[in-house]
Amino acid sequence: MKYWDQLSEAYNRPLKGSLDKPLEKIIFIHLATSLPLPAERDHIRPRIDLIVFMINIQSKYSFKNVEASLSHMDAKFFLGKVCFLITGAGRVNHCSVEMNAVRKLGNLHCSPVIFCELDSEGIRLATAQRLLRILQICAGHVPGVSALFFSSLMKSSIDE
Amino acid sequence: MFAIRRGRRGSSSSNFTMDETVAEYIRRTVLKIPRHEIMEMLTTWDFLSKTQLQTLNMHRMKEEISQDVVKLCEENFASIKQAAILDMIYNHVYRNKRIWTVYQMTKAAGEETDSFNLADFKYKFKRSLRSALKNVTINFREYEDNAIWIRIAWGAQYSKPNQYKATYVVYHSQTPYVFVSISTLRSNMPLLCQAMVHASSYHDIHEMELRSRCLDSLKDIVFKRYSQTFQTYHPKPLQERNVAPEKVEPRIIQENKREKERIRRVNQEVFGDGIQPKLEFAQYKLETMFKGEPEMDILAEKEPFRCVVKFSSPHLLEALKSLAPAGMADAPLSPLLTCIPQKARNYFKIKERKGLLSASCLGP
């Protein structure tokens, strides 16, 4: 959870004035340790535009947790509204999860894989801004670009 | 005798040549000490006078400082006894550089605990060791927390004691616990145990399977001084009225608040509130049956599958404590990991239960 906390801190910086006023007011970040989400909050939970699965590849538990959570997802989210955020890849000798397994997971679910080193404030901020841009597209705030189109665009650029 | 020697401080060293090995030992000990602590340790040593200490120039190279200290020691007719005391002072400050093993002594059934006499203890300890081994240097030093530090440099029948590979023993009078740090082979351990049991009037001694670099943490574990888990009447800590409220970001919603709270509660029940004792490793020797697919044909005979699992961390128990809240493990953790402070051991042997192939237990 501390990884999310670090990132959400970075999320809030680009929000200050860098986005259109209406969007700034309606962004909410829901943090969860795993899926499914608790049923008691269903009635107050707004529409979800983007799901970011965070995997710390220094922990097999983290990877397994995400794998298990994916089975609780509605299939429509895989049409561009899911991405995998990988942390801990910088320290290769500490990795417990193979990079190949992470890439396979991304391919299997037709979703982009983003790498982020949370130790570096600059990278953290850049990743938060990148995710916000993806969120803008997924929420339909960028005219002419759909989530599915953007996701396939990202996927093809990674494949190349 | 000692008072007369101290009275001759500062006299000409022309008629006294300090043993070469003593001089070299003092020089090397001074070189080990960080520059900013040399003066403090020499003052604690109290072998050189204030006037002599003032002659030392601490801005020179450490090599030169050590040579100057040796010269001053020569003026004061330093023997290996004084050199050993300086080494003890260094090792007391830097005790975490050594690996300590805990031993527990036991009385015979129905035996009463005697009142402790330090002079008697020292005499018996020396006599016991020297009756078995002639070439041995033994030094004692007492500290404020009832701790008696013993330094033993071992020799052989025809060789002088090796001062560079001394064994350290820390014994708290009125407790059955002994903390030992060995720098050489374990061959002298039976002699040391025998001397310890004899001097402290106990019946037996055994190793506790508890080791660490942090001597203070080992003491906390065996003396039960760490934050233990017990039911309190106020599960939530009482807060002062003017405590600033936690900064809440309204745009961030915690979905698993209940689960987080459960993990926090379970963690608190298992580990308690305070900081955990500092251990750097825990080792598990597995002698359990291999539970694989029958067709894999691994270990066809019902032989135990032997292997060693070692957990290492600069602060193992704190690391384990942080796993569940960080979302890297399920709460509660396995009792095999959380029982370390309660069982006062970090070396385990896990065997099959008699008649039950599926379950495992902690062996001695």
Coordinates of C-alpha atoms in Angstrom, one line a residue:
Chain A
M1 CA 0.0 0.0 0.0
K2 CA 2.8 2.4 0.7
Y3 CA 3.6 2.4 -3.1
W4 CA 0.1 3.7 -3.8
D5 CA 0.5 6.3 -1.2
Q6 CA 3.7 7.5 -2.7
L7 CA 2.1 7.6 -6.2
S8 CA -1.1 9.3 -5.1
E9 CA 1.0 12.0 -3.5
A10 CA 2.6 12.5 -6.9
Y11 CA -0.9 12.4 -8.5
N12 CA -2.0 15.5 -6.6
R13 CA 0.8 17.7 -7.8
P14 CA -0.1 17.6 -11.5
L15 CA -3.7 18.1 -10.5
K16 CA -3.0 21.6 -9.2
G17 CA -3.8 23.7 -12.2
S18 CA -2.5 21.4 -14.9
L19 CA -5.9 20.0 -16.0
D20 CA -9.2 21.5 -17.0
K21 CA -11.0 22.8 -14.0
P22 CA -14.0 20.5 -14.4
L23 CA -11.9 17.4 -14.5
E24 CA -9.8 18.4 -11.5
K25 CA -12.9 18.5 -9.4
I26 CA -14.1 15.0 -10.3
I27 CA -10.9 12.9 -10.1
F28 CA -11.0 10.3 -7.3
I29 CA -8.4 7.7 -6.6
H30 CA -9.7 4.5 -5.1
L31 CA -7.0 2.4 -3.4
A32 CA -7.6 -1.3 -2.9
T33 CA -5.3 -4.1 -1.8
S34 CA -7.1 -6.7 -4.0
L35 CA -10.3 -7.4 -5.9
P36 CA -13.3 -7.8 -5.5
L37 CA -14.0 -4.4 -3.9
P38 CA -16.0 -4.6 -0.7
A39 CA -19.7 -4.8 -1.4
E40 CA -20.7 -2.5 1.4
R41 CA -19.4 0.5 -0.7
D42 CA -21.1 -0.5 -4.0
H43 CA -23.9 2.0 -3.6
I44 CA -21.6 5.0 -3.2
R45 CA -18.9 4.0 -5.7
P46 CA -18.8 6.2 -8.8
R47 CA -18.0 5.0 -12.4
I48 CA -14.5 3.7 -12.7
D49 CA -12.6 4.9 -15.8
L50 CA -9.2 3.3 -15.3
I51 CA -7.8 0.5 -13.3
V52 CA -4.1 0.4 -12.5
F53 CA -2.7 -2.8 -11.2
M54 CA 0.4 -2.2 -9.3
I55 CA 3.0 -5.0 -9.2
N56 CA 6.1 -4.9 -7.1
I57 CA 8.3 -7.4 -8.9
Q58 CA 10.4 -7.9 -5.8
S59 CA 7.5 -9.8 -4.4
K60 CA 5.8 -12.9 -5.8
Y61 CA 2.9 -12.3 -3.4
S62 CA 2.3 -9.0 -5.2
F63 CA 2.2 -10.7 -8.6
K64 CA 0.0 -13.5 -7.4
N65 CA -2.4 -11.0 -5.8
V66 CA -2.8 -9.1 -9.1
E67 CA -3.3 -12.4 -11.0
A68 CA -6.0 -13.5 -8.6
S69 CA -7.7 -10.0 -8.7
L70 CA -7.8 -10.1 -12.5
S71 CA -10.4 -12.9 -12.5
H72 CA -12.8 -10.6 -10.7
M73 CA -12.7 -8.0 -13.5
D74 CA -15.5 -7.2 -15.9
A75 CA -14.3 -8.0 -19.4
K76 CA -15.3 -4.6 -20.7
F77 CA -12.4 -3.0 -18.7
F78 CA -9.9 -4.8 -20.9
L79 CA -11.0 -2.6 -23.8
G80 CA -8.4 -0.1 -22.9
K81 CA -9.3 0.7 -19.3
V82 CA -6.6 -1.4 -17.6
C83 CA -2.9 -0.9 -17.3
F84 CA -0.1 -2.6 -15.2
L85 CA 2.3 -0.4 -13.3
I86 CA 5.5 -2.3 -12.5
T87 CA 7.8 -1.1 -9.6
G88 CA 11.0 -2.5 -8.3
A89 CA 12.6 -3.4 -11.6
G90 CA 15.6 -1.2 -11.0
R91 CA 17.2 -3.6 -8.6
V92 CA 17.5 -6.7 -10.8
N93 CA 19.2 -8.9 -8.1
H94 CA 16.1 -8.4 -5.8
C95 CA 13.5 -9.4 -8.4
S96 CA 11.4 -12.4 -7.5
V97 CA 9.1 -12.2 -10.6
E98 CA 10.5 -12.7 -14.1
M99 CA 10.0 -9.7 -16.4
N100 CA 8.8 -12.2 -19.0
A101 CA 5.9 -13.2 -16.8
V102 CA 4.9 -9.5 -16.4
R103 CA 5.0 -8.9 -20.1
K104 CA 2.9 -12.1 -20.7
L105 CA 0.3 -10.8 -18.3
G106 CA 0.1 -7.5 -20.2
N107 CA -0.2 -9.3 -23.5
L108 CA -2.8 -11.8 -22.2
H109 CA -5.1 -9.0 -21.0
C110 CA -4.3 -6.7 -24.0
S111 CA -3.2 -4.0 -21.6
P112 CA -0.1 -1.8 -21.5
V113 CA 2.7 -2.3 -19.0
I114 CA 4.3 0.8 -17.5
F115 CA 7.5 0.7 -15.5
C116 CA 8.1 3.1 -12.6
E117 CA 10.8 3.5 -10.0
L118 CA 9.2 4.9 -6.9
D119 CA 12.5 5.8 -5.3
S120 CA 13.0 8.6 -7.7
E121 CA 10.7 11.6 -7.2
G122 CA 11.1 12.7 -10.8
I123 CA 10.1 9.4 -12.3
R124 CA 7.2 9.2 -9.8
L125 CA 5.9 12.6 -10.9
A126 CA 6.3 11.8 -14.6
T127 CA 4.5 8.5 -14.1
A128 CA 1.6 10.2 -12.3
Q129 CA 1.3 12.7 -15.1
R130 CA 1.3 9.9 -17.6
L131 CA -1.4 8.0 -15.8
L132 CA -3.5 11.2 -15.5
R133 CA -3.2 11.6 -19.3
I134 CA -4.4 8.0 -19.8
L135 CA -7.2 8.7 -17.4
Q136 CA -8.3 11.7 -19.3
I137 CA -8.5 9.6 -22.5
C138 CA -10.3 6.7 -20.7
A139 CA -12.8 9.1 -19.2
G140 CA -13.6 10.5 -22.7
H141 CA -12.2 14.0 -22.1
V142 CA -9.9 13.9 -25.1
P143 CA -12.0 14.3 -28.3
G144 CA -11.3 11.8 -31.1
V145 CA -9.3 9.4 -29.0
S146 CA -11.0 6.4 -27.3
A147 CA -9.5 4.2 -24.6
L148 CA -9.3 1.2 -26.9
F149 CA -7.6 3.2 -29.7
F150 CA -5.1 4.6 -27.2
S151 CA -4.4 1.2 -25.6
S152 CA -3.8 -0.4 -29.0
L153 CA -1.6 2.5 -30.0
M154 CA 0.5 2.1 -26.8
K155 CA 0.6 -1.7 -27.4
S156 CA 1.9 -1.4 -30.9
S157 CA 4.6 1.1 -29.9
I158 CA 5.8 -1.3 -27.2
D159 CA 5.8 -4.2 -29.7
E160 CA 7.9 -2.3 -32.1
Chain B
M1 CA 52.0 -3.2 43.4
F2 CA 49.7 -1.5 40.9
A3 CA 49.8 1.8 42.8
I4 CA 53.6 1.8 42.8
R5 CA 53.6 1.4 39.0
R6 CA 51.2 4.2 38.4
G7 CA 53.4 6.4 40.6
R8 CA 56.2 5.9 38.1
R9 CA 54.2 7.3 35.2
G10 CA 56.2 9.5 32.9
S11 CA 59.6 8.1 34.1
S12 CA 62.3 7.3 31.6
S13 CA 61.6 4.2 29.6
S14 CA 65.3 3.4 29.1
N15 CA 65.2 0.7 31.7
F16 CA 62.0 -0.9 30.5
T17 CA 61.2 -2.4 27.1
M18 CA 57.6 -3.3 26.6
D19 CA 56.9 -6.7 25.1
E20 CA 56.9 -6.3 21.3
T21 CA 53.6 -8.3 21.0
V22 CA 51.9 -6.0 23.6
A23 CA 53.1 -2.9 21.8
E24 CA 51.8 -4.2 18.4
Y25 CA 48.5 -5.2 20.0
I26 CA 48.0 -1.8 21.5
R27 CA 48.9 -0.2 18.2
R28 CA 46.4 -2.3 16.2
T29 CA 43.7 -1.7 18.8
V30 CA 44.1 2.0 18.5
L31 CA 44.0 1.8 14.7
K32 CA 40.6 0.0 15.0
I33 CA 39.1 2.9 17.0
P34 CA 37.4 5.6 14.9
R35 CA 39.5 8.8 15.1
H36 CA 36.8 10.9 16.9
E37 CA 36.5 8.3 19.6
I38 CA 40.2 7.6 20.3
M39 CA 40.5 10.2 23.1
E40 CA 37.3 9.2 24.7
M41 CA 38.3 5.5 24.8
L42 CA 41.8 6.3 26.1
T43 CA 40.2 8.4 28.9
T44 CA 37.9 5.5 29.8
W45 CA 40.9 3.2 29.8
D46 CA 42.4 5.4 32.5
F47 CA 45.9 3.9 32.0
L48 CA 47.5 7.1 30.6
S49 CA 47.5 10.2 32.7
K50 CA 45.7 13.4 31.6
T51 CA 49.0 15.1 31.0
Q52 CA 50.1 12.2 28.8
L53 CA 46.8 12.3 26.8
Q54 CA 47.2 16.0 26.3
T55 CA 50.5 15.4 24.4
L56 CA 48.6 13.4 21.7
N57 CA 48.0 15.4 18.5
M58 CA 44.7 14.1 17.2
H59 CA 45.1 15.9 13.9
R60 CA 47.9 13.7 12.7
M61 CA 47.5 10.4 10.8
K62 CA 46.0 7.5 12.7
E63 CA 49.1 5.5 12.2
E64 CA 51.2 8.2 13.9
I65 CA 48.7 8.6 16.8
S66 CA 48.9 4.8 17.4
Q67 CA 52.7 5.0 17.6
D68 CA 52.5 7.9 20.1
V69 CA 50.1 5.9 22.2
V70 CA 52.5 2.9 22.2
K71 CA 55.3 5.2 23.4
L72 CA 53.2 6.5 26.2
C73 CA 52.3 3.0 27.2
E74 CA 55.9 2.0 27.2
E75 CA 56.5 4.9 29.7
N76 CA 53.8 3.4 31.9
F77 CA 55.2 -0.2 31.7
A78 CA 52.0 -1.6 29.9
S79 CA 51.5 -5.3 30.1
I80 CA 49.1 -7.5 28.2
K81 CA 46.6 -7.1 31.0
Q82 CA 46.3 -3.3 30.2
A83 CA 46.2 -4.0 26.5
A84 CA 43.4 -6.5 26.9
I85 CA 41.4 -3.9 28.9
L86 CA 41.7 -1.4 26.1
D87 CA 40.4 -4.1 23.7
M88 CA 37.5 -4.8 26.1
I89 CA 36.6 -1.1 26.1
Y90 CA 36.6 -1.1 22.3
N91 CA 34.5 -4.3 22.1
H92 CA 32.0 -3.1 24.6
V93 CA 31.4 0.0 22.5
Y94 CA 31.4 -1.9 19.2
R95 CA 29.8 -5.1 20.5
N96 CA 27.6 -5.3 17.4
K97 CA 30.6 -6.2 15.3
R98 CA 30.7 -9.6 16.9
I99 CA 28.2 -12.5 16.6
W100 CA 26.8 -13.5 20.0
T101 CA 25.3 -16.8 21.0
V102 CA 23.1 -17.3 24.0
Y103 CA 23.7 -20.1 26.5
Q104 CA 21.4 -20.9 29.4
M105 CA 22.5 -22.5 32.7
T106 CA 20.3 -24.7 34.8
K107 CA 20.4 -25.7 38.5
A108 CA 19.9 -29.3 39.6
A109 CA 16.4 -30.2 40.8
G110 CA 15.6 -28.6 44.1
E111 CA 18.9 -26.6 44.2
E112 CA 18.7 -23.1 45.7
T113 CA 20.1 -20.0 44.1
D114 CA 23.2 -18.8 45.9
S115 CA 23.9 -15.1 46.5
F116 CA 26.4 -13.9 44.0
N117 CA 30.0 -13.0 45.0
L118 CA 32.0 -11.4 42.3
A119 CA 35.5 -12.1 43.8
D120 CA 34.5 -15.7 44.3
F121 CA 33.2 -15.9 40.8
K122 CA 36.4 -14.5 39.3
Y123 CA 38.6 -16.8 41.4
K124 CA 36.6 -20.0 40.5
F125 CA 36.5 -19.1 36.8
K126 CA 40.2 -18.5 36.5
R127 CA 41.1 -21.6 38.5
S128 CA 38.8 -23.8 36.4
L129 CA 40.2 -22.6 33.1
R130 CA 43.8 -22.5 34.2
S131 CA 43.7 -26.0 35.6
A132 CA 42.8 -27.2 32.1
L133 CA 44.9 -24.8 30.1
K134 CA 48.0 -23.1 31.3
N135 CA 48.5 -20.5 28.5
V136 CA 45.3 -18.4 28.7
T137 CA 44.8 -14.7 29.4
I138 CA 41.6 -13.9 31.3
N139 CA 40.3 -10.4 32.0
F140 CA 37.2 -9.2 33.7
R141 CA 35.4 -5.9 33.5
E142 CA 32.1 -4.9 35.3
Y143 CA 29.5 -2.7 33.8
E144 CA 26.6 -0.8 35.4
D145 CA 23.8 -3.2 34.4
N146 CA 25.2 -6.1 36.5
A147 CA 27.0 -7.3 33.4
I148 CA 30.4 -9.0 33.8
W149 CA 32.4 -8.9 30.7
I150 CA 35.1 -11.6 30.4
R151 CA 37.8 -11.7 27.8
I152 CA 39.6 -14.9 27.2
A153 CA 42.6 -15.3 24.8
W154 CA 43.4 -18.9 24.3
G155 CA 46.9 -20.4 23.9
A156 CA 48.0 -24.0 23.5
Q157 CA 50.3 -26.1 25.7
Y158 CA 53.4 -24.6 24.2
S159 CA 52.2 -21.4 22.5
K160 CA 51.2 -18.0 23.9
P161 CA 47.6 -16.9 23.9
N162 CA 46.4 -15.5 20.6
Q163 CA 45.2 -12.0 21.6
Y164 CA 43.7 -11.3 18.2
K165 CA 41.2 -14.1 18.5
A166 CA 39.8 -13.6 21.9
T167 CA 36.5 -15.0 23.1
Y168 CA 34.1 -12.6 24.8
V169 CA 31.6 -13.7 27.5
V170 CA 29.0 -11.5 29.0
Y171 CA 27.3 -12.8 32.1
H172 CA 24.6 -11.1 34.1
S173 CA 24.9 -12.1 37.7
Q174 CA 21.7 -13.5 39.2
T175 CA 20.5 -14.7 35.8
P176 CA 21.1 -18.1 34.1
Y177 CA 22.0 -16.5 30.8
V178 CA 25.5 -16.2 29.2
F179 CA 26.3 -14.4 26.0
V180 CA 29.3 -15.8 24.2
S181 CA 31.2 -14.4 21.1
I182 CA 33.8 -16.8 19.8
S183 CA 36.5 -15.6 17.4
T184 CA 38.3 -19.0 17.1
L185 CA 37.4 -22.6 16.7
R186 CA 34.8 -24.0 19.0
S187 CA 37.2 -26.5 20.4
N188 CA 37.6 -24.4 23.6
M189 CA 33.9 -24.1 24.2
P190 CA 33.6 -27.1 26.5
L191 CA 36.3 -25.7 28.8
L192 CA 34.6 -22.3 28.8
C193 CA 31.2 -23.9 29.6
Q194 CA 32.7 -26.0 32.4
A195 CA 34.4 -22.9 33.9
M196 CA 31.2 -20.9 33.7
V197 CA 29.0 -23.6 35.3
H198 CA 31.6 -24.1 38.1
A199 CA 32.1 -20.4 38.8
S200 CA 28.4 -19.5 38.9
S201 CA 27.4 -22.6 40.9
Y202 CA 25.1 -24.0 38.3
H203 CA 24.6 -27.6 37.3
D204 CA 24.5 -27.6 33.5
I205 CA 24.7 -25.3 30.5
H206 CA 23.3 -25.5 27.0
E207 CA 23.2 -23.5 23.8
M208 CA 19.8 -21.8 23.2
E209 CA 19.8 -21.6 19.4
L210 CA 19.6 -17.8 19.6
R211 CA 22.2 -15.8 17.8
S212 CA 22.6 -12.2 16.7
R213 CA 25.1 -9.3 16.3
C214 CA 22.9 -7.1 18.5
L215 CA 23.8 -8.1 22.0
D216 CA 21.3 -5.7 23.6
S217 CA 18.4 -7.3 21.6
L218 CA 19.4 -10.8 22.7
K219 CA 19.3 -9.5 26.3
D220 CA 15.8 -7.9 25.6
I221 CA 14.6 -11.3 24.3
V222 CA 15.9 -13.5 27.1
F223 CA 15.1 -11.0 29.8
K224 CA 11.6 -10.4 28.2
R225 CA 12.3 -6.7 28.0
Y226 CA 10.8 -6.1 24.5
S227 CA 7.2 -5.0 23.8
Q228 CA 5.3 -8.1 24.4
T229 CA 1.7 -8.7 23.3
F230 CA -0.9 -8.6 26.0
Q231 CA -4.5 -7.5 26.3
T232 CA -4.8 -3.9 27.3
Y233 CA -7.9 -2.0 28.5
H234 CA -7.3 0.8 26.0
P235 CA -6.7 -0.8 22.6
K236 CA -6.4 2.7 21.1
P237 CA -3.6 4.9 22.5
L238 CA -4.9 7.9 24.3
Q239 CA -4.3 11.1 22.3
E240 CA -3.7 14.6 23.6
R241 CA -6.5 17.1 22.8
N242 CA -4.3 19.4 20.7
V243 CA -2.8 16.7 18.4
A244 CA -2.9 17.9 14.8
P245 CA -5.4 15.9 12.7
E246 CA -3.9 13.5 10.1
K247 CA -3.8 15.1 6.7
V248 CA -6.7 13.6 4.7
E249 CA -6.8 13.9 1.0
P250 CA -10.5 13.9 0.0
R251 CA -9.8 12.6 -3.5
I252 CA -8.1 9.4 -2.2
I253 CA -10.6 6.8 -1.0
Q254 CA -9.4 3.7 0.8
E255 CA -11.6 0.8 -0.4
N256 CA -10.2 -1.8 2.1
K257 CA -10.4 0.2 5.3
R258 CA -11.8 -2.7 7.2
E259 CA -9.2 -5.1 5.9
K260 CA -6.5 -2.6 6.7
E261 CA -7.8 -2.2 10.2
R262 CA -7.9 -6.0 10.6
I263 CA -4.3 -6.4 9.4
R264 CA -3.2 -3.6 11.8
R265 CA -5.1 -5.3 14.7
V266 CA -3.7 -8.8 13.9
N267 CA -0.2 -7.4 13.5
Q268 CA -0.5 -5.6 16.8
E269 CA -1.7 -8.8 18.5
V270 CA 1.2 -10.8 17.1
F271 CA 4.1 -8.2 17.4
G272 CA 2.9 -5.7 20.0
D273 CA 3.2 -2.0 19.8
G274 CA 6.9 -1.3 20.4
I275 CA 10.0 -1.8 18.3
Q276 CA 11.1 -5.4 17.9
P277 CA 14.4 -6.8 19.1
K278 CA 17.0 -6.6 16.4
L279 CA 18.0 -9.9 14.8
E280 CA 19.7 -10.2 11.4
F281 CA 18.7 -13.8 10.5
A282 CA 16.5 -16.8 11.2
Q283 CA 17.3 -20.2 10.0
Y284 CA 15.0 -23.2 9.5
K285 CA 16.4 -26.7 8.9
L286 CA 13.6 -28.7 7.2
E287 CA 13.5 -32.4 7.7
T288 CA 10.0 -32.9 6.3
M289 CA 8.6 -35.3 3.7
F290 CA 8.5 -34.0 0.1
K291 CA 4.9 -33.4 -0.8
G292 CA 4.9 -33.5 -4.6
E293 CA 2.9 -35.4 -7.2
P294 CA 3.2 -39.2 -6.8
E295 CA 4.1 -39.5 -10.5
M296 CA 7.0 -37.1 -10.2
D297 CA 8.8 -39.9 -8.4
I298 CA 10.9 -37.6 -6.3
L299 CA 12.3 -39.3 -3.2
A300 CA 10.4 -42.6 -3.8
E301 CA 11.5 -43.9 -0.4
K302 CA 9.9 -42.1 2.5
E303 CA 13.0 -40.1 3.2
P304 CA 12.8 -36.6 4.7
F305 CA 13.6 -33.8 2.2
R306 CA 16.4 -32.0 3.9
C307 CA 17.1 -28.3 3.2
V308 CA 17.9 -25.0 5.0
V309 CA 15.8 -21.9 4.6
K310 CA 17.5 -18.7 5.9
F311 CA 15.9 -15.3 6.2
S312 CA 18.3 -12.3 6.4
S313 CA 17.6 -8.7 7.0
P314 CA 19.3 -5.8 8.9
H315 CA 16.3 -5.9 11.2
L316 CA 14.4 -9.1 10.6
L317 CA 11.6 -8.9 13.1
E318 CA 10.7 -5.3 12.0
A319 CA 10.8 -6.5 8.4
L320 CA 8.4 -9.3 9.2
K321 CA 6.2 -6.9 11.1
S322 CA 5.9 -4.6 8.1
L323 CA 5.1 -7.4 5.5
A324 CA 1.3 -7.5 6.0
P325 CA 0.7 -3.8 6.3
A326 CA 2.8 -3.3 3.1
G327 CA 0.5 -5.8 1.3
M328 CA 3.3 -8.3 0.8
A329 CA 2.0 -11.1 2.9
D330 CA -1.2 -12.4 4.4
A331 CA -2.0 -11.5 8.0
P332 CA -1.3 -13.2 10.4
L333 CA 2.1 -14.5 9.4
S334 CA 3.1 -18.1 10.0
P335 CA 3.8 -18.8 13.7
L336 CA 7.2 -20.2 12.6
L337 CA 8.2 -16.6 11.8
T338 CA 6.4 -14.8 14.6
C339 CA 7.4 -17.1 17.5
I340 CA 11.1 -16.1 17.4
P341 CA 11.0 -13.7 20.4
Q342 CA 8.6 -15.8 22.5
K343 CA 10.6 -19.0 22.0
A344 CA 13.9 -17.1 22.3
R345 CA 15.4 -18.8 19.3
N346 CA 16.2 -18.0 15.7
Y347 CA 17.5 -21.4 14.7
F348 CA 14.9 -24.0 14.1
K349 CA 14.7 -27.6 13.1
I350 CA 11.3 -28.6 11.6
K351 CA 10.5 -32.3 11.6
E352 CA 7.5 -34.4 10.7
R353 CA 5.0 -35.1 13.5
K354 CA 5.1 -38.7 14.6
G355 CA 2.5 -40.6 12.6
L356 CA 1.4 -37.5 10.7
L357 CA 3.1 -37.0 7.4
S358 CA 1.3 -33.8 6.6
A359 CA 2.0 -31.7 9.7
S360 CA 5.3 -30.3 10.9
C361 CA 6.5 -29.1 14.2
L362 CA 9.3 -27.3 15.9
G363 CA 12.1 -29.6 16.9
P364 CA 14.7 -28.7 19.5

